[in-house]
XYZ file of C-alpha atoms in Angstrom:
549
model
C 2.814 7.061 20.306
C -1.222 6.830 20.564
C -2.143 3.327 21.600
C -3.560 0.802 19.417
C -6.687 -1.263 19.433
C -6.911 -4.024 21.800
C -5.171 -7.117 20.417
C -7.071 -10.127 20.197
C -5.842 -14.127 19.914
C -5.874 -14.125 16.407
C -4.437 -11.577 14.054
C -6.470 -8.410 13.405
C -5.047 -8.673 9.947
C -6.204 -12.183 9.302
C -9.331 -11.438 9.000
C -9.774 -7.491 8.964
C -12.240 -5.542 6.819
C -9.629 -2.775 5.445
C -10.932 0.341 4.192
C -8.746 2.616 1.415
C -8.568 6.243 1.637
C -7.262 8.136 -1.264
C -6.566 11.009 0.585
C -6.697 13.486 -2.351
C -10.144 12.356 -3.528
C -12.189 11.346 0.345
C -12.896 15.035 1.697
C -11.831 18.124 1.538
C -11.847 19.838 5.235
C -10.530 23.377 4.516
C -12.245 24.184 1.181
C -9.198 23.921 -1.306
C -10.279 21.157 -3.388
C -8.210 19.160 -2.231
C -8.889 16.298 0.092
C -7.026 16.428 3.742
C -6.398 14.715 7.012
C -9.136 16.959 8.426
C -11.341 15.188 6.006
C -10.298 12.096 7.099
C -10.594 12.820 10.479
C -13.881 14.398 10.647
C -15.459 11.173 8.635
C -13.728 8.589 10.786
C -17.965 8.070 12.804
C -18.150 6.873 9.492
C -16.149 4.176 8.686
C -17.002 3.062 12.283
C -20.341 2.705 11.204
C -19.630 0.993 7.774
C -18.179 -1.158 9.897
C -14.593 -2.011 8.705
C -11.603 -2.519 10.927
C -8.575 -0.291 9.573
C -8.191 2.151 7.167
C -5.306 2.080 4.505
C -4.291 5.468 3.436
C -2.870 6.458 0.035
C 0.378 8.515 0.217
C 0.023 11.141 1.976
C 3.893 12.583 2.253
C 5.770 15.593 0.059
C 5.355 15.221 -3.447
C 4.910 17.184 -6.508
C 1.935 14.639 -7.009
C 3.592 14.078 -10.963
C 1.686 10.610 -9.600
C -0.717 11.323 -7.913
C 1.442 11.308 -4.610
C 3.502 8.054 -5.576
C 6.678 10.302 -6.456
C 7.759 10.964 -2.615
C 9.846 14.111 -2.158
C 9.887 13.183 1.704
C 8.876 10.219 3.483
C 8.839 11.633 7.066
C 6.238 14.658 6.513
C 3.144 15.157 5.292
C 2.487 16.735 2.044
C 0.830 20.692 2.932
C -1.956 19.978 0.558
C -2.960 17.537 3.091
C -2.242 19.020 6.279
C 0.896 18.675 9.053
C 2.829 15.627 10.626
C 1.099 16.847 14.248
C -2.455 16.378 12.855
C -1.657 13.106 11.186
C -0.433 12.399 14.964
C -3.709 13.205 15.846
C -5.670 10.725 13.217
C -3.842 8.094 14.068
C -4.937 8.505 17.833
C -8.801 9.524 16.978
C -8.596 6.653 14.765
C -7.537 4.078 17.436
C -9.554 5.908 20.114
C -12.194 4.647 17.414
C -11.234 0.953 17.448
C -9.811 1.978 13.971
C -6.412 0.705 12.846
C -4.055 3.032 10.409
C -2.600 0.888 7.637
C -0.137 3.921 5.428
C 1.381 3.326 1.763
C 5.237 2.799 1.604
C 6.933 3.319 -1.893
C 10.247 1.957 -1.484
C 11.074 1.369 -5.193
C 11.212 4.790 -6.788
C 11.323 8.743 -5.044
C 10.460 11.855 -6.700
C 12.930 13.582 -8.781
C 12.736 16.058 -6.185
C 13.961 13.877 -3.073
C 16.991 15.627 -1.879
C 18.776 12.559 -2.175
C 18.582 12.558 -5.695
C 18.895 16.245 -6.371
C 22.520 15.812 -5.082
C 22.812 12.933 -7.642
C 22.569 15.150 -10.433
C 24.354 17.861 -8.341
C 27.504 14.895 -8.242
C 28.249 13.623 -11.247
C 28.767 10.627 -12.636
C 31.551 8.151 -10.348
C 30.389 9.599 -6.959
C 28.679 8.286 -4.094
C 25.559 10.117 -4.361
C 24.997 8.877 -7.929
C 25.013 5.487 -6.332
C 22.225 5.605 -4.413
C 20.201 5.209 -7.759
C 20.666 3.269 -11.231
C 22.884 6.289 -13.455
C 24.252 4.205 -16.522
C 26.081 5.581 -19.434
C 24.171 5.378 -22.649
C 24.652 3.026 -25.723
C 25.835 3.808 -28.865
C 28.861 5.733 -30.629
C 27.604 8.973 -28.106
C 25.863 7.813 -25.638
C 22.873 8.364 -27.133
C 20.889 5.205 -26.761
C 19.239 4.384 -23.558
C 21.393 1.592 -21.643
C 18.780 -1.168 -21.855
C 15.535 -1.830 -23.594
C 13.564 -2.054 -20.428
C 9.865 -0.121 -20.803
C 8.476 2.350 -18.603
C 4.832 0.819 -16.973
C 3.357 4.297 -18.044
C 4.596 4.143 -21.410
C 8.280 5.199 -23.092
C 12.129 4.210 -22.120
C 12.509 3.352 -18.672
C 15.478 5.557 -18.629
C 16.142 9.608 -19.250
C 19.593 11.531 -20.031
C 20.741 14.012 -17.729
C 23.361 17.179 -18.390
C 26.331 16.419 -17.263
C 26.655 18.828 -14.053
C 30.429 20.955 -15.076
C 28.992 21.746 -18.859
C 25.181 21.324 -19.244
C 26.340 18.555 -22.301
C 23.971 15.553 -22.489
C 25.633 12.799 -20.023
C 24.258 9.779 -17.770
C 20.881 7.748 -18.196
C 18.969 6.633 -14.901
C 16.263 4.391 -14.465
C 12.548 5.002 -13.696
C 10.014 2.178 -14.251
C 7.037 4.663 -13.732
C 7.198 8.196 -14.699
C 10.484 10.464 -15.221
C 9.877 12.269 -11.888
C 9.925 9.092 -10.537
C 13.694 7.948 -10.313
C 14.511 4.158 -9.166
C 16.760 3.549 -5.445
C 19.646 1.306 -5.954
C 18.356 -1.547 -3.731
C 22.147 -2.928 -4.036
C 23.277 -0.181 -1.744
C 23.390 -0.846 2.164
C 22.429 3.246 2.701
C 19.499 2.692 1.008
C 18.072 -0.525 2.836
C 18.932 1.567 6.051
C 16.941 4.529 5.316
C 13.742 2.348 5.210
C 14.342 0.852 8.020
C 14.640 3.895 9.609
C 11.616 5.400 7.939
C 9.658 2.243 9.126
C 10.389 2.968 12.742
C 9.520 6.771 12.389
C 5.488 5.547 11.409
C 6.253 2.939 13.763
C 6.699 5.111 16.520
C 4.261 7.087 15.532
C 1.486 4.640 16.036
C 0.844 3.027 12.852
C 0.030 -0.147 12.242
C 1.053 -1.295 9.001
C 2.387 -0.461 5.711
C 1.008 -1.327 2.264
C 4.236 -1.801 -0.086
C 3.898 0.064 -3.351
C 5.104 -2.468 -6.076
C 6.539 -5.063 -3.633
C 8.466 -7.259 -6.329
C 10.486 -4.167 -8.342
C 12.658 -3.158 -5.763
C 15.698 -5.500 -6.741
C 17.023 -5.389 -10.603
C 19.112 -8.505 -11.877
C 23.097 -7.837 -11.936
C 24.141 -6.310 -14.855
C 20.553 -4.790 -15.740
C 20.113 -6.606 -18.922
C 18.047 -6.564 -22.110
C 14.630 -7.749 -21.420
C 14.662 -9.116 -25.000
C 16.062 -12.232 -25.182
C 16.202 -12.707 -21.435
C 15.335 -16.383 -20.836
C 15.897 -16.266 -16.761
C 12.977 -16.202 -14.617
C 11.931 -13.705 -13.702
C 12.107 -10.241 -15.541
C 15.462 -8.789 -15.285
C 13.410 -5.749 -13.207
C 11.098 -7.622 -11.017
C 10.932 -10.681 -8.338
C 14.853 -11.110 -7.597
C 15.901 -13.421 -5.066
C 17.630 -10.043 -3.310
C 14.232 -8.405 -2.452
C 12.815 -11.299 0.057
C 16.219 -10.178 2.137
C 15.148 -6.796 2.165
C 11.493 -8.011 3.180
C 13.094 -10.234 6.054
C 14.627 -7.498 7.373
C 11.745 -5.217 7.652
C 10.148 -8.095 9.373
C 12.588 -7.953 12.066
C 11.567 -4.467 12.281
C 7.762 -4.577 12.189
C 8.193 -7.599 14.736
C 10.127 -5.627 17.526
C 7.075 -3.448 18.626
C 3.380 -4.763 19.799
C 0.434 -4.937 18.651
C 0.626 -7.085 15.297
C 2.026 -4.620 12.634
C 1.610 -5.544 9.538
C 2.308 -5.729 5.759
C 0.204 -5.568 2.846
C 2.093 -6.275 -0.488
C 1.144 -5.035 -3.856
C 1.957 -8.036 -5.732
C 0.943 -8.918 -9.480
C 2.788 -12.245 -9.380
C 0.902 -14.944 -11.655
C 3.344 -17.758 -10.553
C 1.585 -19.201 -7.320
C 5.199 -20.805 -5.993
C 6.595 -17.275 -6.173
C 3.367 -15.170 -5.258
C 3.542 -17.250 -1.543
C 7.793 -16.825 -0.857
C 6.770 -13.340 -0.279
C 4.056 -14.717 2.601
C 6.773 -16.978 4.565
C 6.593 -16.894 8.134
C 9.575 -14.082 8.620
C 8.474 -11.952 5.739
C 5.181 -10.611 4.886
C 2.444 -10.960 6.078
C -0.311 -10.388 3.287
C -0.892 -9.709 -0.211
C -3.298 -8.433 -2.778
C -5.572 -10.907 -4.521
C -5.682 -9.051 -7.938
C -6.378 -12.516 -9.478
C -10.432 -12.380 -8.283
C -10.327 -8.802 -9.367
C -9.580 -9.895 -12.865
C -11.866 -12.477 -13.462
C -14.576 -12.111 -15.633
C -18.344 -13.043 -13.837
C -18.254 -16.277 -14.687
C -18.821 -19.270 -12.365
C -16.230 -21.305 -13.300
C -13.443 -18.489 -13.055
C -14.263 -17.290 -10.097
C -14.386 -20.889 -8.557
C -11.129 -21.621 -9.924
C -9.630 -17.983 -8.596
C -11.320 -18.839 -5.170
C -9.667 -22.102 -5.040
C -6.498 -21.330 -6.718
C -5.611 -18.405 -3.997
C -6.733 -20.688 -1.068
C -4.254 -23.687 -2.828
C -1.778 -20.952 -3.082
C -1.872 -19.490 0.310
C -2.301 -22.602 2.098
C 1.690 -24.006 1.991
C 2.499 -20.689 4.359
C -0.065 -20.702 6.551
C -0.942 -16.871 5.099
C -4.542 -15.243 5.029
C -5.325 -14.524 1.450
C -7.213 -10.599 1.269
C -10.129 -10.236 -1.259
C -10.528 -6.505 -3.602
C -12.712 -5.680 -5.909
C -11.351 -1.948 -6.917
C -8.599 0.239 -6.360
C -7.175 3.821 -6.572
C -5.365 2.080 -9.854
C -8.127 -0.223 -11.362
C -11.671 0.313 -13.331
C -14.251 0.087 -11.071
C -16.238 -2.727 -10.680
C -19.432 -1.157 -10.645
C -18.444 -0.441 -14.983
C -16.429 -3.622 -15.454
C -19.323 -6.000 -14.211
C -21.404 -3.751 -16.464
C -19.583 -4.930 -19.357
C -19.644 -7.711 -22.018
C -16.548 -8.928 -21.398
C -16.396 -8.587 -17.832
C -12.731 -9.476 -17.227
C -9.947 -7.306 -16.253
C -5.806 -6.797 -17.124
C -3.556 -3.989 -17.366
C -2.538 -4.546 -21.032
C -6.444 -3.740 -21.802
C -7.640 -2.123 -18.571
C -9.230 1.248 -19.507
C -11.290 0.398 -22.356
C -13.452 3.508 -22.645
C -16.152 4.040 -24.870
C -17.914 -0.118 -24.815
C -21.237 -0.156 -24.093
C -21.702 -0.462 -20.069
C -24.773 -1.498 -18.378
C -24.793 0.630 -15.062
C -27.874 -1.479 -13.750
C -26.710 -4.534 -14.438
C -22.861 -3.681 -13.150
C -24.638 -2.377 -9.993
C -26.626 -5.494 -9.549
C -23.287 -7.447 -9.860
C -21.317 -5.396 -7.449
C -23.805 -5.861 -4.601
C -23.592 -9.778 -5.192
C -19.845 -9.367 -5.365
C -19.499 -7.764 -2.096
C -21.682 -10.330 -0.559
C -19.178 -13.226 -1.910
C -15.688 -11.629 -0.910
C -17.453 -10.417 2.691
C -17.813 -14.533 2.628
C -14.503 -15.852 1.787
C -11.830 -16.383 3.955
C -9.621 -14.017 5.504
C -9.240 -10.053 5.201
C -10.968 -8.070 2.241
C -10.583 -4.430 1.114
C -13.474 -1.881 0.131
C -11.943 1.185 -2.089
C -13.391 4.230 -0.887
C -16.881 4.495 -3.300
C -17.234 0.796 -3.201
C -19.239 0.884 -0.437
C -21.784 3.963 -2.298
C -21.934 1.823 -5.900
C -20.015 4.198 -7.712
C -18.681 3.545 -11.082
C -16.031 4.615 -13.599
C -15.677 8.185 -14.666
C -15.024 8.006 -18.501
C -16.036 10.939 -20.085
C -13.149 13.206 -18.116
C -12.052 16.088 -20.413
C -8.765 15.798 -22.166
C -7.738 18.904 -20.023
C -8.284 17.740 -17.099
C -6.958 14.329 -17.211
C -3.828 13.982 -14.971
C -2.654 10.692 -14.778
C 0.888 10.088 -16.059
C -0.268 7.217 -18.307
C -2.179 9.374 -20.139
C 0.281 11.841 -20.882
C 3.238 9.361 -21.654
C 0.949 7.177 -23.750
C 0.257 10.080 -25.770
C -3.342 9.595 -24.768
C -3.258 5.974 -25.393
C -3.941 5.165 -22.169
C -6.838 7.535 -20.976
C -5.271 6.610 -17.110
C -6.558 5.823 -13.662
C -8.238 9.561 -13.340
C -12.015 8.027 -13.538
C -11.596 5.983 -10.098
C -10.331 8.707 -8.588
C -13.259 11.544 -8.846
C -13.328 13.331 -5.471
C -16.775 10.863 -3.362
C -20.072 12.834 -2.960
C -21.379 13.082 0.497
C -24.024 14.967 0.395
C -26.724 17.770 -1.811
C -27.783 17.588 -4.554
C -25.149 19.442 -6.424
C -21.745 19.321 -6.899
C -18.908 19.199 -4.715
C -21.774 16.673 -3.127
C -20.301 17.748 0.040
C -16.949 16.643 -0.647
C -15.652 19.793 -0.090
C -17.757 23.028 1.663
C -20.491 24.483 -0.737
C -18.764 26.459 -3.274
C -15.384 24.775 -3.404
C -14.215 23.106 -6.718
C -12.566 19.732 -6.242
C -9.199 19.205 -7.636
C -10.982 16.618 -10.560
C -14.043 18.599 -10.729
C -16.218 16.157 -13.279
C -18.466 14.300 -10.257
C -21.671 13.105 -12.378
C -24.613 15.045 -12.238
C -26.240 10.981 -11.137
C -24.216 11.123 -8.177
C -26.942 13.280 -6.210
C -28.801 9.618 -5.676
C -25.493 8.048 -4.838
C -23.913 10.414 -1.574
C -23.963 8.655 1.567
C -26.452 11.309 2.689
C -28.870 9.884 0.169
C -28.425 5.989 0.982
C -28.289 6.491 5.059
C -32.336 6.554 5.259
C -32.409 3.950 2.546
C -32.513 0.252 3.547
C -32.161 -1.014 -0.348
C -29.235 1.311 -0.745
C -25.701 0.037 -1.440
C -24.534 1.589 1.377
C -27.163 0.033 3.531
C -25.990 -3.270 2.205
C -22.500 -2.882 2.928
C -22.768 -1.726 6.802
C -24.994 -4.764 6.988
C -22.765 -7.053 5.317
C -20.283 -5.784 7.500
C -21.453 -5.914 10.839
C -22.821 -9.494 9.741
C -19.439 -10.415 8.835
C -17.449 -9.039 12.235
C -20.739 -11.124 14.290
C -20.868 -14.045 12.463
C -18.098 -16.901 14.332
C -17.821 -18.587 10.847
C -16.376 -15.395 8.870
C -12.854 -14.385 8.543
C -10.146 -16.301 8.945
C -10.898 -20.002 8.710
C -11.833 -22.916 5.891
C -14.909 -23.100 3.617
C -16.093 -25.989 1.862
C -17.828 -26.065 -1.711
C -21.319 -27.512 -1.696
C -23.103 -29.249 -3.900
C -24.945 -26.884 -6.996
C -25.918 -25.869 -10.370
C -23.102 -25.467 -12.396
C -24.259 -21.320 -12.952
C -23.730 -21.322 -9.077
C -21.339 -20.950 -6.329
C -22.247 -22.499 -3.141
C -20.546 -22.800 0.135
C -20.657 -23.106 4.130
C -18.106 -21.632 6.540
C -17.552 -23.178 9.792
C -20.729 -23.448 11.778
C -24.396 -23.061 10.517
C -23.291 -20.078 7.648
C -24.035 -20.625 3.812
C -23.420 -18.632 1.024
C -24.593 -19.158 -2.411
C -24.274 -16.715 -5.742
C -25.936 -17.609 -8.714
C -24.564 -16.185 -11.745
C -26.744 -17.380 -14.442
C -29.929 -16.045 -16.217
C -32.184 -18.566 -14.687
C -33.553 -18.324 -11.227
C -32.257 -21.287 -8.971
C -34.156 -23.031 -5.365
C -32.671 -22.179 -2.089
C -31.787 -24.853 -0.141
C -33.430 -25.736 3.496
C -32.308 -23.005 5.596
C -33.449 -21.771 8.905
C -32.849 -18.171 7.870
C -32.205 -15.590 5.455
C -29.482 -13.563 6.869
C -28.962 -11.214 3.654
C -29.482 -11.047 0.068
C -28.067 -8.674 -2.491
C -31.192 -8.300 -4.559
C -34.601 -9.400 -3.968
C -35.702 -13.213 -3.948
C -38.494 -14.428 -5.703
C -39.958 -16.903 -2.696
C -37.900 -19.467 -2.418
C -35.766 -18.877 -5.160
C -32.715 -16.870 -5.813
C -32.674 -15.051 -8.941
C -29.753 -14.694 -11.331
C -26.874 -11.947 -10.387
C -27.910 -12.211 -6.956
C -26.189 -13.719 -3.512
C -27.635 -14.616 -0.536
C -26.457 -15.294 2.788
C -27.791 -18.032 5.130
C -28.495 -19.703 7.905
C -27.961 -23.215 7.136
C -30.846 -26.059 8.446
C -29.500 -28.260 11.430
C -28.371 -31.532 10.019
């Protein structure tokens, strides 16, 4: 087990800067298209010197990638399009050799249809013990025929598919999958399943990592009986948020707690309900989770004052550090949604492709965005491409699209594909580096723009997004009043947000049209755009050093 960082008094996670690798899309090492843990590994000088704290990496175990990697075939191995168990070994030690923590994705709700475990499910039969390791239900109706709920896959369709029955090939058993087909549900119910996680905990335990981001944290546990959504006046959904699942989370606590160095968890939570949202964040359960709610809100001052406030209000009963994201491997990014008339951002609407997008104006946004979340209190995440202003990817082929929601929405949904597009580096042509001159990434549709936007490009450039963010960070980690701690609101124009952390810090954002004075200030630490004297023009923030009272 490679060691980890030194610990310090307070919580790395509390107040970390955590970066997200999507493994498949960061950098191809060996030239397949594909990107690798020798990608990873060989860009790990850096993250050091963007100047975040731990990397969380997208799964990177067997799969048949029918979700992008999120249908796991085997959680104890590394998938070969990535490279071998030994040289993820070997990250994890560079990494913390680095001062770098390894955070790794966990999906415990749902395998891939080719987990052995589930293979000999359908080998079984209906009755037997292997079958009850996942939800098989006979079907409605006078054959069967009918799935045996109305519950809705998240990608579109039933939640449930018929199987052959295993002596005669007839059409027999339904089981559940709230994603994709390949992507069968584990019978949280059964005690052989809660002891294989544990068990697959301690395995990346022991081998040095130091957390686990929890793929849809709330599904795990289904309501007794599985019944109709329709109609179903209990709270919560009959497929999400049982009482059952914070059991499950207490015991992995017990686990996570038994070795040193503050392990941690990072839960992938959608919860609106604040009560609920913080049982998941008591003392002997989790530790953190997602703040989707500032990733929704429109750029408005008002919502994001009342998001800001609302998560602190929510967080605050448990004692928990809330996390701040902007973009992820699953989400529009920012860089296009800020670029937008309506600004805002849900699921039920998320990809709306073809409205107009301002990519100068989104940009502009973005760079004032970072500079608020870097601000707030606690830990915040930076999706890999954040950091080099990238935006959303929308004019992907039809052929080339490969994101389950698109093909199960019958192209509905044109999917999460457009976040995803493999990062330029460096050139002037594609891969951008991303891969060795020649190669052809696995989502081979990088913009021709992208040439101005590698991290080659914005090193030598002070005024450069990426400039921005390695200054933002190394502000943040240097600055006593960041991170974990309180903030109080000051004073301002309605159009702006204004604040101090602990200390002499001040950050204000204005987010109307009309240029707004600075207060007294001893200093300008950093701006995300340039001021106009003393005054701070709209769509920019600006970090200061506050005038001694």
């Amino acid at each position: 087990m490679s060691e980890a960082p030194q610990q310090s008094a307070t919580p790395w996670w509390r107040d970390a800067a955590i970066f997200q690798v999507y493994p498949r899309s960061f950098a191809d090492g060996n030239g397949d298209g594909t990107g690798d843990l020798a990608g990873i590994r060989d860009r790990l000088p850096y993250l050091v010197e963007l100047g975040v704290d731990a990397l969380w990496i997208s799964p990177w175990y067997v799969s048949p990638l029918a979700d992008g990697g999120y249908d796991v075939a085997d959680y104890r191995d590394i998938d070969p399009a990535f490279g071998t168990l030994d040289e993820a070994g070997r990250l994890i030690a560079e990494a913390h050799g680095l001062g770098l923590r390894i955070i790794v994705d966990l999906v415990p709700n749902h395998c891939s249809d080719r987990h052995p475990w589930f293979r000999a499910a359908l080998a079984a039969g209906p009755g037997s013990a292997e079958r009850a390791l996942f939800h098989f239900r006979p079907g409605r109706g006078d054959e069967g025929e009918l799935p045996p709920n109305d519950w809705r896959s998240h990608f579109g369709g039933p939640a449930w598919t018929r199987v052959e029955q295993p002596a005669d090939g007839r059409p027999g058993e339904w089981f559940l999958h709230m994603f994709a087909p390949e992507q069968p549900d584990w019978n949280w119910e059964h005690p052989e399943v809660r002891a294989e996680f544990e068990s697959v905990l301690r395995f990346w335990l022991d081998l040095g990592v130091d957390g686990f981001r929890i793929d849809v944290t709330d599904h795990l546990v289904k309501e007794d009986g599985l019944p109709d959504s329709a109609g179903h006046h209990g709270r919560p959904d009959p497929w999400r948020d049982q009482e059952g699942v914070h059991e499950v989370y207490r015991g992995w606590r017990s686990v996570t707690d038994a070795y040193p160095g503050d392990r941690m968890f990072v839960a992938e939570l959608w919860e609106r309900d604040p009560a609920r949202f913080c049982r998941y964040l008591r003392g002997d359960e989790l530790h953190t989770a997602f703040n989707f709610a500032l990733l929704k809100s429109p750029w408005d001052p008002a919502a994001l004052r009342k998001v800001i406030d609302d998560t602190l209000a929510t967080h605050a009963p448990v004692g928990a550090a809330p996390t701040w994201v902007l973009s992820n491997h699953d989400t529009t990014r920012h860089v296009t949604r800020y670029g937008r008339a309506d600004s805002g951002y849900d699921f039920d609407r998320a990809r709306r492709f073809g409205l107009p997008v301002d990519l100068e104006l989104g940009t502009r946004r973005a760079r004032a965005a970072a500079l608020l979340t870097f601000a707030l209190p606690g830990g915040v995440y930076v999706y890999q491409g954040d950091e080099l202003g990238l935006w959303e990817v929308e004019d992907i082929p039809d052929e080339l699209r490969q994101d389950p929601t698109w093909l199960r929405s019958g192209g509905v949904d044109r999917g999460r594909d457009g976040c995803r597009v493999p990062l330029p580096w460096s050139g002037t042509e594609r891969p951008f580096g991303f891969g060795p001159e020649g190669s052809v990434p696995w989502l081979n549709v990088q913009p021709v723009e992208w040439k101005d936007h590698t991290a080659a490009a914005q090193s030598g450039d002070p005024g450069s997004h990426l400039a921005l963010y390695r200054t933002a960070l190394r502000l943040r980690r240097a600055e006593p009043g960041l991170g974990d701690g309180t903030m109080r609101w000051l004073r301002s124009d309605p159009a702006v947000l204004d604040f101090a952390r602990d200390g002499d810090f001040r950050c204000l954002l204005n987010l109307g049209p009309t240029p707004v004075a600075l207060p007294e200030h001893s200093e300008v630490l950093l701006a995300s755009g340039p001021l106009h004297g003393n005054w701070l023009p709209g769509d920019v923030a600006v970090w200061l050093r506050s005038q001694p009272s």
